[in-house]
PDB file of C-alpha atoms and ligand atoms in Angstrom:
ATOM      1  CA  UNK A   1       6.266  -1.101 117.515  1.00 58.00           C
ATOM      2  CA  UNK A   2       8.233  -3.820 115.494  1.00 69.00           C
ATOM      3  CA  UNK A   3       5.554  -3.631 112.759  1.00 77.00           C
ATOM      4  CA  UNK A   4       5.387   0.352 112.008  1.00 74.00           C
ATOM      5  CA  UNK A   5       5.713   0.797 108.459  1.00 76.00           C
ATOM      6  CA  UNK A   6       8.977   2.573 107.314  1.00 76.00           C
ATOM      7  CA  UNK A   7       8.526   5.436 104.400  1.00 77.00           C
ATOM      8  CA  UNK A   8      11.747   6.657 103.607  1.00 85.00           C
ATOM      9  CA  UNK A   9      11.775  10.033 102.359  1.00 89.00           C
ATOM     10  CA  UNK A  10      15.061   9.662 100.211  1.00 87.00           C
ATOM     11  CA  UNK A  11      13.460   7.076  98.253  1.00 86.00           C
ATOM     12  CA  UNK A  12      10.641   9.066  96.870  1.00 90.00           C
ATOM     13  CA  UNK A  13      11.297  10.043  93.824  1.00 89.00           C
ATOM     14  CA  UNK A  14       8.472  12.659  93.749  1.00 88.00           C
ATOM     15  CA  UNK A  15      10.411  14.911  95.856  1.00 94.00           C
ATOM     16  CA  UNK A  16      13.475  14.958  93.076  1.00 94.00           C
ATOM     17  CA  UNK A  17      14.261  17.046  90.673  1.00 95.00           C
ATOM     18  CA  UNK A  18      14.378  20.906  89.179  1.00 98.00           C
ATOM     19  CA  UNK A  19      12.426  21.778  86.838  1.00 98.00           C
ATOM     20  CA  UNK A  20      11.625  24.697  84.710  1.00 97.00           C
ATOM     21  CA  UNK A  21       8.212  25.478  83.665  1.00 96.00           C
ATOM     22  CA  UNK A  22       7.048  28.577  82.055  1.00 92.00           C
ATOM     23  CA  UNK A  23       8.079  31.373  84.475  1.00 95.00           C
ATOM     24  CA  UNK A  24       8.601  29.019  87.521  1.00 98.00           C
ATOM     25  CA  UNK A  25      11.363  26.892  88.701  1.00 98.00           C
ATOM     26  CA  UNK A  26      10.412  23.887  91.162  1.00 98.00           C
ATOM     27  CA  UNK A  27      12.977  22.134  93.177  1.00 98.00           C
ATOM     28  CA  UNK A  28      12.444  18.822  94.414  1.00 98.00           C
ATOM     29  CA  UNK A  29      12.360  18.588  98.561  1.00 98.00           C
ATOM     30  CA  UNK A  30      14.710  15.701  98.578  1.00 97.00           C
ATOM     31  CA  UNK A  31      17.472  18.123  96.307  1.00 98.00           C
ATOM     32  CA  UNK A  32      20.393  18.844  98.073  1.00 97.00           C
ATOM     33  CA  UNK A  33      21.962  21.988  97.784  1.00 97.00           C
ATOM     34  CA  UNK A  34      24.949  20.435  96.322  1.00 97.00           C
ATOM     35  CA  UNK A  35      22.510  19.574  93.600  1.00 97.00           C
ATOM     36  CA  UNK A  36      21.239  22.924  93.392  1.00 98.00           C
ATOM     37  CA  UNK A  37      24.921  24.444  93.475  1.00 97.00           C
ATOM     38  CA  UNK A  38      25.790  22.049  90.248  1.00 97.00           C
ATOM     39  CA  UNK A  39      22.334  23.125  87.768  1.00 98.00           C
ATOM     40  CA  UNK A  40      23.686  25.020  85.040  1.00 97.00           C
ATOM     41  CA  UNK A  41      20.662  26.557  84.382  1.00 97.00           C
ATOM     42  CA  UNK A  42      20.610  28.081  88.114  1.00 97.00           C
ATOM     43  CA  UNK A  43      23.894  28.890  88.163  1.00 97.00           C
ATOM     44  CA  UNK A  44      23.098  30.996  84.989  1.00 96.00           C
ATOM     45  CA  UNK A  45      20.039  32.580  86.322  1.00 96.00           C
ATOM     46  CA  UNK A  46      21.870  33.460  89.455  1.00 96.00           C
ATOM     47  CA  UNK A  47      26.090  34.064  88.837  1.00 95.00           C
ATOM     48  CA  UNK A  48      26.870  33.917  92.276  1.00 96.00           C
ATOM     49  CA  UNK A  49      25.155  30.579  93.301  1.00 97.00           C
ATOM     50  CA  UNK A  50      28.288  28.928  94.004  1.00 95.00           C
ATOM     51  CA  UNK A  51      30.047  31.657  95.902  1.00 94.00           C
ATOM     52  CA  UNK A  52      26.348  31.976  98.213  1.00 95.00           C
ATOM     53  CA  UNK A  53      26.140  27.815  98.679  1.00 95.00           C
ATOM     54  CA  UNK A  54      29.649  27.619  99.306  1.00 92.00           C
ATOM     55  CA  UNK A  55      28.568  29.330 103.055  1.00 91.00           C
ATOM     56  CA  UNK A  56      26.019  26.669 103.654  1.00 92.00           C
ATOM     57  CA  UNK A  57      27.787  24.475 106.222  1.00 89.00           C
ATOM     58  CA  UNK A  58      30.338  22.250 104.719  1.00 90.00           C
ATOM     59  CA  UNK A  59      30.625  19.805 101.442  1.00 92.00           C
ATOM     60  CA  UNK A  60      29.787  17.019 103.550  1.00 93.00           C
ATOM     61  CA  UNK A  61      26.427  18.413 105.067  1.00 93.00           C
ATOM     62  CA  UNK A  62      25.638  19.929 101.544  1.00 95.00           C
ATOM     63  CA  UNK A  63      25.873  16.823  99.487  1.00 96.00           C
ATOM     64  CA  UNK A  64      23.237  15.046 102.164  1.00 95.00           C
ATOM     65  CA  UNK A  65      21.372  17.965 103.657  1.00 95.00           C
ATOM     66  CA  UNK A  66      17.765  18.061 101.868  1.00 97.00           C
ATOM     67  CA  UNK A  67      15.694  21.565 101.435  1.00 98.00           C
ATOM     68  CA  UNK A  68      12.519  19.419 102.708  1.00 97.00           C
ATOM     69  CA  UNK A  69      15.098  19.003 105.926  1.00 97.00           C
ATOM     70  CA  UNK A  70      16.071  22.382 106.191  1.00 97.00           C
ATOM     71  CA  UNK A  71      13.174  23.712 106.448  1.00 98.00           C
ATOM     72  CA  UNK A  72      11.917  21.149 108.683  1.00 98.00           C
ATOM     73  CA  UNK A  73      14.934  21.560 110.633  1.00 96.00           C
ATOM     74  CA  UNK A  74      13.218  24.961 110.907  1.00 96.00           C
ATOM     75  CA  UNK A  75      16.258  26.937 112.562  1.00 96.00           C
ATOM     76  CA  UNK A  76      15.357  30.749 112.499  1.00 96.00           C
ATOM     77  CA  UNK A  77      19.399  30.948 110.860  1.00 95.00           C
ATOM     78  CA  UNK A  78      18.412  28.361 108.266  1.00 96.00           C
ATOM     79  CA  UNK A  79      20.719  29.041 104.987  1.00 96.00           C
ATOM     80  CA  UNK A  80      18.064  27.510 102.611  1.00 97.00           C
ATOM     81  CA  UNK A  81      14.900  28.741 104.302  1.00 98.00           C
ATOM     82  CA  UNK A  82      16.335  32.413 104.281  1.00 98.00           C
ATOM     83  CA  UNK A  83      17.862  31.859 100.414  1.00 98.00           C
ATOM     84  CA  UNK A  84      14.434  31.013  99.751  1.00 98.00           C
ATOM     85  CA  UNK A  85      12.065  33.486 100.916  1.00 98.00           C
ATOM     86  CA  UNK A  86      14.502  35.599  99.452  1.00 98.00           C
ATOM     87  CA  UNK A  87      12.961  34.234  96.126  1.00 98.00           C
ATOM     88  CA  UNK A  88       9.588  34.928  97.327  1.00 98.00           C
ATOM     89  CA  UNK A  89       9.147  31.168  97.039  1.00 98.00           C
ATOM     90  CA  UNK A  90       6.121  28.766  97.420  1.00 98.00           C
ATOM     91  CA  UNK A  91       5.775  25.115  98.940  1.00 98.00           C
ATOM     92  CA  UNK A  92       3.412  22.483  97.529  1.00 98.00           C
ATOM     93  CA  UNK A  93       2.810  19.672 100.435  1.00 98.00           C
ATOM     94  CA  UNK A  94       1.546  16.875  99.979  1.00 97.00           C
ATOM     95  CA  UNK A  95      -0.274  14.255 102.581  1.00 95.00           C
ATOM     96  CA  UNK A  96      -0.766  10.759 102.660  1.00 92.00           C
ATOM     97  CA  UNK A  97      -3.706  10.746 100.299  1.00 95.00           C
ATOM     98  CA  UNK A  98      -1.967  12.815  98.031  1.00 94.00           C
ATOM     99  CA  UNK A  99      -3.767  15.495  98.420  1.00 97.00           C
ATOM    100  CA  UNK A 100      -1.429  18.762  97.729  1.00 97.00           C
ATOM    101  CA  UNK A 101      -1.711  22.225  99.038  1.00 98.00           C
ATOM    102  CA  UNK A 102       0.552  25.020  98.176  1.00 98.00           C
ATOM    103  CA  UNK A 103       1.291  27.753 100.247  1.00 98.00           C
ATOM    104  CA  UNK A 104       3.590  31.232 100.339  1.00 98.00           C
ATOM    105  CA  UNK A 105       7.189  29.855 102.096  1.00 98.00           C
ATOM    106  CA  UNK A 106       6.522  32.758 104.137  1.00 98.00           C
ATOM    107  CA  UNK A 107       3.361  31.503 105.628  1.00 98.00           C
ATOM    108  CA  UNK A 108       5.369  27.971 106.410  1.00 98.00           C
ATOM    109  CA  UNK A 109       7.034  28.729 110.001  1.00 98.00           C
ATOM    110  CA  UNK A 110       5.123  29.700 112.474  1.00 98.00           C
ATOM    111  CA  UNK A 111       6.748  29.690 115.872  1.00 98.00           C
ATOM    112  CA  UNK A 112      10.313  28.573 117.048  1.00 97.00           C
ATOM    113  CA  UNK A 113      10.401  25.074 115.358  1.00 96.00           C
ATOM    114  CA  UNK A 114       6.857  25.441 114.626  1.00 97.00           C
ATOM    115  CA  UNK A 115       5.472  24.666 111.220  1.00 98.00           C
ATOM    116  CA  UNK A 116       2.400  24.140 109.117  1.00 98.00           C
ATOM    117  CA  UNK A 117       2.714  20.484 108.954  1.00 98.00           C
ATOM    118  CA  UNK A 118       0.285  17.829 109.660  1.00 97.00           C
ATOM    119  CA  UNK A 119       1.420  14.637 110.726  1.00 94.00           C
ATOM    120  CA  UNK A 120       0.412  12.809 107.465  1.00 94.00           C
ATOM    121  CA  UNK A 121       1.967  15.622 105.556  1.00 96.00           C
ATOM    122  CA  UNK A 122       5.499  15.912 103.903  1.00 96.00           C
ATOM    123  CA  UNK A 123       6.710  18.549 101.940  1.00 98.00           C
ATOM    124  CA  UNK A 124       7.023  17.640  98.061  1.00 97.00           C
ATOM    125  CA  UNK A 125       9.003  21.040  96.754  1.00 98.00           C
ATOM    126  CA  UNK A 126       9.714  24.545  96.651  1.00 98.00           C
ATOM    127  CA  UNK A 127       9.120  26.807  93.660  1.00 98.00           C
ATOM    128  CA  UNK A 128       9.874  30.296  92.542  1.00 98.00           C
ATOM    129  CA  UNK A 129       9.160  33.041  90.000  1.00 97.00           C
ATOM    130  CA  UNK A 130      12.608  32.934  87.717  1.00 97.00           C
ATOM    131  CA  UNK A 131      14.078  36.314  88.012  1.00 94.00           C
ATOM    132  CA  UNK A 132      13.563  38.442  84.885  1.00 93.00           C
ATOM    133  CA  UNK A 133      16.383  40.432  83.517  1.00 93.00           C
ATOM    134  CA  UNK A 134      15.383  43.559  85.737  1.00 96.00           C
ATOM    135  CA  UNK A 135      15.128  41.316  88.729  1.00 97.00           C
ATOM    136  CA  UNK A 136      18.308  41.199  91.210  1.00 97.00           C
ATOM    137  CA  UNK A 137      19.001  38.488  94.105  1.00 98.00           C
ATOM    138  CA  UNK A 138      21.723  38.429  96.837  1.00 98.00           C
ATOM    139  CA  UNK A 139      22.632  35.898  99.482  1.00 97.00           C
ATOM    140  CA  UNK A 140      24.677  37.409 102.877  1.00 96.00           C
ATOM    141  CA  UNK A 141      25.948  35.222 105.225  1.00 94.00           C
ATOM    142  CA  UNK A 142      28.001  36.277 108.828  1.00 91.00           C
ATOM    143  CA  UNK A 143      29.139  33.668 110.887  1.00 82.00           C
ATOM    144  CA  UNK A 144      32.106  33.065 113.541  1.00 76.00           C
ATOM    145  CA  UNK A 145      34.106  31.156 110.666  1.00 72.00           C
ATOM    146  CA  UNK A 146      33.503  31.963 107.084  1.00 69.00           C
ATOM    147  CA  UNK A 147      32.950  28.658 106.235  1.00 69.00           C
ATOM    148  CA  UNK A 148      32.114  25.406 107.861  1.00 66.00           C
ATOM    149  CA  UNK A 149      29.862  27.679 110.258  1.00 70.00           C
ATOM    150  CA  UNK A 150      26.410  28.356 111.205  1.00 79.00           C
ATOM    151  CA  UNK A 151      25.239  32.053 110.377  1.00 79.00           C
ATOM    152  CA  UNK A 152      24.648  34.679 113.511  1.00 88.00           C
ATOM    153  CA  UNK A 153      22.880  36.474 110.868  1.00 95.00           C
ATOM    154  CA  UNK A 154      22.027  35.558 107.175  1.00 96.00           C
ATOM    155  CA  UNK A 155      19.995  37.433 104.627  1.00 98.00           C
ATOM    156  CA  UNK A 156      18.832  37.215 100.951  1.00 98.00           C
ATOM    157  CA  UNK A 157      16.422  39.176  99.048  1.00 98.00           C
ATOM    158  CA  UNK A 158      15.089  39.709  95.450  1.00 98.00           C
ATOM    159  CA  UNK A 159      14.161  43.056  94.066  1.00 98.00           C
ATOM    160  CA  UNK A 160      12.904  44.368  90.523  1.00 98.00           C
ATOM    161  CA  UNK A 161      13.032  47.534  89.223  1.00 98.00           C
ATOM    162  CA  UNK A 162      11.205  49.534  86.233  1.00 97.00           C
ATOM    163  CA  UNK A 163      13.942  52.349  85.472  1.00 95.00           C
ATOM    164  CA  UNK A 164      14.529  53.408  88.949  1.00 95.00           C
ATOM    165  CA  UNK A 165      11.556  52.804  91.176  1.00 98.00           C
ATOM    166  CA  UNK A 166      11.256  49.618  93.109  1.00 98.00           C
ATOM    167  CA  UNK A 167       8.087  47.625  91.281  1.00 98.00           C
ATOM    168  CA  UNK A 168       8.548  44.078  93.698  1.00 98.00           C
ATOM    169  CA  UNK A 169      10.885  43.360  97.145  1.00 98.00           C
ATOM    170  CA  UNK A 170      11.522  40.975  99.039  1.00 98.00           C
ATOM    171  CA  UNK A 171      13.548  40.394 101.779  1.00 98.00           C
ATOM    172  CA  UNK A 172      14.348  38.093 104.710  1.00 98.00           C
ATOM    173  CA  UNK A 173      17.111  37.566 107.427  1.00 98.00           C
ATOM    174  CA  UNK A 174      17.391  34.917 110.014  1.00 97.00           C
ATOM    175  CA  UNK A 175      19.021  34.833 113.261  1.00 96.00           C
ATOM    176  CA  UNK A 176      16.492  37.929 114.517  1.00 97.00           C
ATOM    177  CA  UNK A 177      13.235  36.367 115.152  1.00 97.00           C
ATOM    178  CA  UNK A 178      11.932  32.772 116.640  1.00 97.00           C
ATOM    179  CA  UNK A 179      11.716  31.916 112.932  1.00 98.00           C
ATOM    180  CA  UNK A 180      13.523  32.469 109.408  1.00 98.00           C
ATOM    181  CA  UNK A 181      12.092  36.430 109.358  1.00 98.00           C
ATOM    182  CA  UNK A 182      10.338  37.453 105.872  1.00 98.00           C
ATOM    183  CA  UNK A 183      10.372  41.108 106.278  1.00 98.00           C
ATOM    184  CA  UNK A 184       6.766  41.695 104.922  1.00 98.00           C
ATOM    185  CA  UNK A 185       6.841  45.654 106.001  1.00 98.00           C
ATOM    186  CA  UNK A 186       9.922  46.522 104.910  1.00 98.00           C
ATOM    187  CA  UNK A 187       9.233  45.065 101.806  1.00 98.00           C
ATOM    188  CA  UNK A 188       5.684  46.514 101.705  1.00 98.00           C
ATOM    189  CA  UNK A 189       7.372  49.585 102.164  1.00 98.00           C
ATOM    190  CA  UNK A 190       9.741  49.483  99.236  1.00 98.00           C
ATOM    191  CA  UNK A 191       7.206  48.704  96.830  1.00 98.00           C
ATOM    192  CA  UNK A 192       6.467  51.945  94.419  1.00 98.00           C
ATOM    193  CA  UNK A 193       9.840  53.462  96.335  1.00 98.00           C
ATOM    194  CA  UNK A 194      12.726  54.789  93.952  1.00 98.00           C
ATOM    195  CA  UNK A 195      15.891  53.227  94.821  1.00 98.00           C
ATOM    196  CA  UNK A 196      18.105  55.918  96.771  1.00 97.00           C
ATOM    197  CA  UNK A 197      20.012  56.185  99.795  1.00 96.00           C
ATOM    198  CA  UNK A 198      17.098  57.910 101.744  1.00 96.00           C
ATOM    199  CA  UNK A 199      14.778  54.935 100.634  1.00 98.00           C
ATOM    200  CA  UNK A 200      17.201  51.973 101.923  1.00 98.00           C
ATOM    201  CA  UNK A 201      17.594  54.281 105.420  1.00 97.00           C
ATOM    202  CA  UNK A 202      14.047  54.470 105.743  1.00 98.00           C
ATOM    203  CA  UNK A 203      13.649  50.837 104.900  1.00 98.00           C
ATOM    204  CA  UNK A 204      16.469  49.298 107.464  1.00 98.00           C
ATOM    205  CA  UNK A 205      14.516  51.701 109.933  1.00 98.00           C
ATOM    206  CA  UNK A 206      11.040  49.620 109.279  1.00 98.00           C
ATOM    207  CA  UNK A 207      13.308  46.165 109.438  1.00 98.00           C
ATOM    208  CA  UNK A 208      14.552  47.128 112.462  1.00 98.00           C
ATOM    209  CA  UNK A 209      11.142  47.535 113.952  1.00 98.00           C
ATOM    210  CA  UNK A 210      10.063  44.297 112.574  1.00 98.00           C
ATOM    211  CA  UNK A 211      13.043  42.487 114.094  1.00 98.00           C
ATOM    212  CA  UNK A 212      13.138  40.637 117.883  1.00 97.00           C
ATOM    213  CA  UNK A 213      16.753  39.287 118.181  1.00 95.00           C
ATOM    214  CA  UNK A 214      18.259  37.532 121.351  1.00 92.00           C
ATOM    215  CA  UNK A 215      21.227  37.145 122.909  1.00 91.00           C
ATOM    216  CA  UNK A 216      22.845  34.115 122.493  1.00 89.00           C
ATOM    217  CA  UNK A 217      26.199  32.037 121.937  1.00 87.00           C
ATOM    218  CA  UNK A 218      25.979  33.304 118.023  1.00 86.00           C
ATOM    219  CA  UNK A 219      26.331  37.241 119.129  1.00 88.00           C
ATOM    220  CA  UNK A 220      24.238  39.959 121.419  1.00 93.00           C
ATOM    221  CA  UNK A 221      20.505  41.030 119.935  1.00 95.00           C
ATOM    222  CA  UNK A 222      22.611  44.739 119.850  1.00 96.00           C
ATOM    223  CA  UNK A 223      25.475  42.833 117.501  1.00 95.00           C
ATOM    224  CA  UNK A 224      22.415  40.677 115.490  1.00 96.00           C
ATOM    225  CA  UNK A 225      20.545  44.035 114.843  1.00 97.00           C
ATOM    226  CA  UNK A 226      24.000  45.524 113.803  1.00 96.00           C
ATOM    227  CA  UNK A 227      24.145  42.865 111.350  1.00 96.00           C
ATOM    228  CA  UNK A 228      21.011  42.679 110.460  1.00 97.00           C
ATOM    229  CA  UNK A 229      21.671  46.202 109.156  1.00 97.00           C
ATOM    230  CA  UNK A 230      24.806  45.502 107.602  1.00 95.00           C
ATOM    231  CA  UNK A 231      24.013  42.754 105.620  1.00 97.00           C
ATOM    232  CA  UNK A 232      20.636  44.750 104.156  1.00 98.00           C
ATOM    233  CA  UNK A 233      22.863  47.132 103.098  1.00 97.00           C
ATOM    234  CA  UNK A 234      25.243  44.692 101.864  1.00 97.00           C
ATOM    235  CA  UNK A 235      22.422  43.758  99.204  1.00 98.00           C
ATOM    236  CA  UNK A 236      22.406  46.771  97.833  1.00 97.00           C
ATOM    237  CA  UNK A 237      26.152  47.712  97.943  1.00 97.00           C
ATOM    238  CA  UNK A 238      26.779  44.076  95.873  1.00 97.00           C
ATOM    239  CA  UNK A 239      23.481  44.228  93.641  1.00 97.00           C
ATOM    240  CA  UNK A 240      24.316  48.695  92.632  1.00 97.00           C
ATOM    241  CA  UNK A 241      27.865  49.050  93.138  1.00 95.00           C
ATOM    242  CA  UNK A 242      27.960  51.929  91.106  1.00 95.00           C
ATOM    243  CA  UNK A 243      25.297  53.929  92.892  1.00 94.00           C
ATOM    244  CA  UNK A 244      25.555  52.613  96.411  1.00 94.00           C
ATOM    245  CA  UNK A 245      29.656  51.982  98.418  1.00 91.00           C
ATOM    246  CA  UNK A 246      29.991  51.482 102.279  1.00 86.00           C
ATOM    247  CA  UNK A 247      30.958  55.508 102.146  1.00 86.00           C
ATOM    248  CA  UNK A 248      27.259  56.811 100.642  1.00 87.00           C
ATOM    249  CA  UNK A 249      25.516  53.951 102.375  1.00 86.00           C
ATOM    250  CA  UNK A 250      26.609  54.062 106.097  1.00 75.00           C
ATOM    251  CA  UNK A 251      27.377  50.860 107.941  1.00 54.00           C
ATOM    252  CA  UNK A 252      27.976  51.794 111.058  1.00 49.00           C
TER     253      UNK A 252
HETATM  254  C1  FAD B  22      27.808  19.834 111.018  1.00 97.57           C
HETATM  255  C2  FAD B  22      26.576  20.504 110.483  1.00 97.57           C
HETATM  256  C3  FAD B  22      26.694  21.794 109.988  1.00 97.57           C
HETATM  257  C4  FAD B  22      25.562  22.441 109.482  1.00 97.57           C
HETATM  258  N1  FAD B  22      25.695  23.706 109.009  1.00 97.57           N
HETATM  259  C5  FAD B  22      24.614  24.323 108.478  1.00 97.57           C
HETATM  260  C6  FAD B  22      24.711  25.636 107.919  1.00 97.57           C
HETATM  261  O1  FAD B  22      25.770  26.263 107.865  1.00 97.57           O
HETATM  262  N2  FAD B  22      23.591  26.176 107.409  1.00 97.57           N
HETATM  263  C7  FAD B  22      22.381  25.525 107.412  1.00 97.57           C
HETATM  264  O2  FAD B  22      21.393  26.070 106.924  1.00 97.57           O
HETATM  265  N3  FAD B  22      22.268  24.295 107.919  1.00 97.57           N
HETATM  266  C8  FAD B  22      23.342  23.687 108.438  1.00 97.57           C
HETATM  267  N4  FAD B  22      23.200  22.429 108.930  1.00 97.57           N
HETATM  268  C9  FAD B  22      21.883  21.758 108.833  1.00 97.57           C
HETATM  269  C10 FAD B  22      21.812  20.995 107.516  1.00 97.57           C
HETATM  270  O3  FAD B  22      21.987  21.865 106.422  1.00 97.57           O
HETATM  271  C11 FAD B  22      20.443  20.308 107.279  1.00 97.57           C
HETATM  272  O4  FAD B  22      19.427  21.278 107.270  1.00 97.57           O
HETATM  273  C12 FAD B  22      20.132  19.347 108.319  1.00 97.57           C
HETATM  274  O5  FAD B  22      21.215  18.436 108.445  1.00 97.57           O
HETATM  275  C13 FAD B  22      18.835  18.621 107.983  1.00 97.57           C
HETATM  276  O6  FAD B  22      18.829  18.180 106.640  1.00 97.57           O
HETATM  277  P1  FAD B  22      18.661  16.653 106.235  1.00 97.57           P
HETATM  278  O7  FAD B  22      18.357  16.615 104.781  1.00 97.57           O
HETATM  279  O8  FAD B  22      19.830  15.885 106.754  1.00 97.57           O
HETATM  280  O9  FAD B  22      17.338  16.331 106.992  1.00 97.57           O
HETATM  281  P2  FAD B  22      17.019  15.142 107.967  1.00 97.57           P
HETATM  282  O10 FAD B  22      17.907  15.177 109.170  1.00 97.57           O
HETATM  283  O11 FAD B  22      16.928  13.900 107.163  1.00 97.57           O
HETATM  284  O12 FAD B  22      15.563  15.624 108.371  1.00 97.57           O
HETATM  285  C14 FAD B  22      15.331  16.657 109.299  1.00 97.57           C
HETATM  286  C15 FAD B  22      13.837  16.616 109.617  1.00 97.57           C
HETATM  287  O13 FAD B  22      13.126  17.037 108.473  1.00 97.57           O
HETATM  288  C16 FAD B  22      12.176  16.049 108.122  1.00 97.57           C
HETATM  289  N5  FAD B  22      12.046  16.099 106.665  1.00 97.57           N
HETATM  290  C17 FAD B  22      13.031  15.957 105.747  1.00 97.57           C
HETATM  291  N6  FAD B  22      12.518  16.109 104.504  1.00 97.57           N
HETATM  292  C18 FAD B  22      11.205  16.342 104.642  1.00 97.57           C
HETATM  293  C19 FAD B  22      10.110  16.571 103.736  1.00 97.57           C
HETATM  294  N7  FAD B  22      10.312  16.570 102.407  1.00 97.57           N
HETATM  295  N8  FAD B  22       8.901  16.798 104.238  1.00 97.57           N
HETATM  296  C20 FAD B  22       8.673  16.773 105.566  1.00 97.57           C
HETATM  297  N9  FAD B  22       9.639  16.544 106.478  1.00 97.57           N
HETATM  298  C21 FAD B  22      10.894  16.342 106.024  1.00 97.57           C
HETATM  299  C22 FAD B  22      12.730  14.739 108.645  1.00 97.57           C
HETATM  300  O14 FAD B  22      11.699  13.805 108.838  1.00 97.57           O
HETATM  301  C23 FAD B  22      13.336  15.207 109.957  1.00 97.57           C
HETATM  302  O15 FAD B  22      12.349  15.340 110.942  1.00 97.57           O
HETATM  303  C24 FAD B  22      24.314  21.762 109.446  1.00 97.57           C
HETATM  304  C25 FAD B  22      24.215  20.451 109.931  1.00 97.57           C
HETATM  305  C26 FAD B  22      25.333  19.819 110.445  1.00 97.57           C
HETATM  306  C27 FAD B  22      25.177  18.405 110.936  1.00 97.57           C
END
């Protein structure tokens, strides 16, 4: 056993950097998400970067913690795995004989700390459409302590609009399923929806159906599907503020 070769992760550099490309932005699996917190171009493309990172753990675990180990972590309450199927992201991997695949982030876990991950396989990074100017993202995050806390629910999601009618959604929370949940029928559903009240009812309705919380020492599945709720609605209350309060919305 003396003689196993080592590979460190943290010293390959092919899992560094952010990039910008065209219409896609790639982030390097060995980034941390203090790294990600301190791009200027991100924090431009999203306003709020700082405020959502600032939830993820503490500024100790955020200037070591890795997306590549957050993901492989693969906790269903995961603040980077949620943040980024938010984006509707995509991970390239990458095996020993550097062959790479790329697959929908959604399509990564499988199971409770199960993922699609051979043994000679690593993930090299994460990549995502770059919002377009009628594209809107939100990060929610509810935990015992606002900060320095895991979540008992977290949820991000990206939507676009053309004028009024939803043309691309998509949404995730963890905390309610055995992995991070992408909520592929609620956002199925939204697609070619207009954005009203009636629409985001209907929609938490379908979420709720796709959702199978427990109980645990983060909250009751009753108080996870409460939040799970809450925090969908949140996205729209912080993305519309002018069409959509807590009065018009409902949150209880
Ligand atoms: C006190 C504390 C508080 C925390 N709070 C939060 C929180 O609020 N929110 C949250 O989301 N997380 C939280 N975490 C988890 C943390 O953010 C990291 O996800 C976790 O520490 C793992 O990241 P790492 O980079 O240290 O990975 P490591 O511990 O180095 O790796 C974890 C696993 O992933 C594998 N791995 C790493 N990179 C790759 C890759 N590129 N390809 C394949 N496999 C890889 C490693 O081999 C290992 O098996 C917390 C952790 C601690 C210790």
């Amino acid at each position: 056993m003396a003689d196993v070769n080592m590979h460190l992760l943290s010293s390959n550099t092919a899992l560094n950097g952010i990039t910008f490309k065209e219409k896609t932005c790639t982030i390097g699996a060995n980034t941390t998400v203090t790294q990600i917190a301190e791009n200027r171009k991100l924090q431009t493309l999203f306003p709020k970067l700082n405020q959502f990172l600032k939830l993820v753990s503490s500024e100790q675990i955020r200037n070591m913690g890795t997306l590549g180990g957050n993901f492989v972590n693969a906790s269903p309450i995961g603040d980077m795995s949620i943040f980024f199927l938010g984006l509707n992201a995509s991970i390239t991997i990458i095996d020993t004989d550097k062959n790479e695949r790329t697959l929908a982030f959604s399509a990564f876990h499988l199971d409770y700390k199960k993922y699609d991950l051979a043994a000679n396989e690593i993930i090299k990074n994460i990549a995502f459409p770059i919002p377009s100017s009628n594209t809107f993202f939100n990060f929610e995050k509810v935990s015992k302590r606002t900060h320095l806390d895991i979540a008992s629910v977290n949820s991000a999601g990206r939507i676009a609009l053309q004028d009024s009618t939803i043309t691309d959604a998509h949404f995730a929370t963890g905390g309610v399923a055995a992995v991070p949940k992408y909520l592929a029928k609620t956002n199925a559903f939204l697609i070619g929806k207009e954005l009203t009240i009636a629409t985001i009812h209907a929609a938490e309705a379908i979420l709720q159906s796709e959702i199978s919380p427990i109980s645990d020492v983060r909250g009751t599945k009753a108080y996870k599907r409460l939040l799970a709720k809450q925090l969908f609605f949140a996205h729209f209350i912080s993305l519309f503020p002018t069409q959509f309060q807590l009065q018009n919305l409902g949150t209880s």
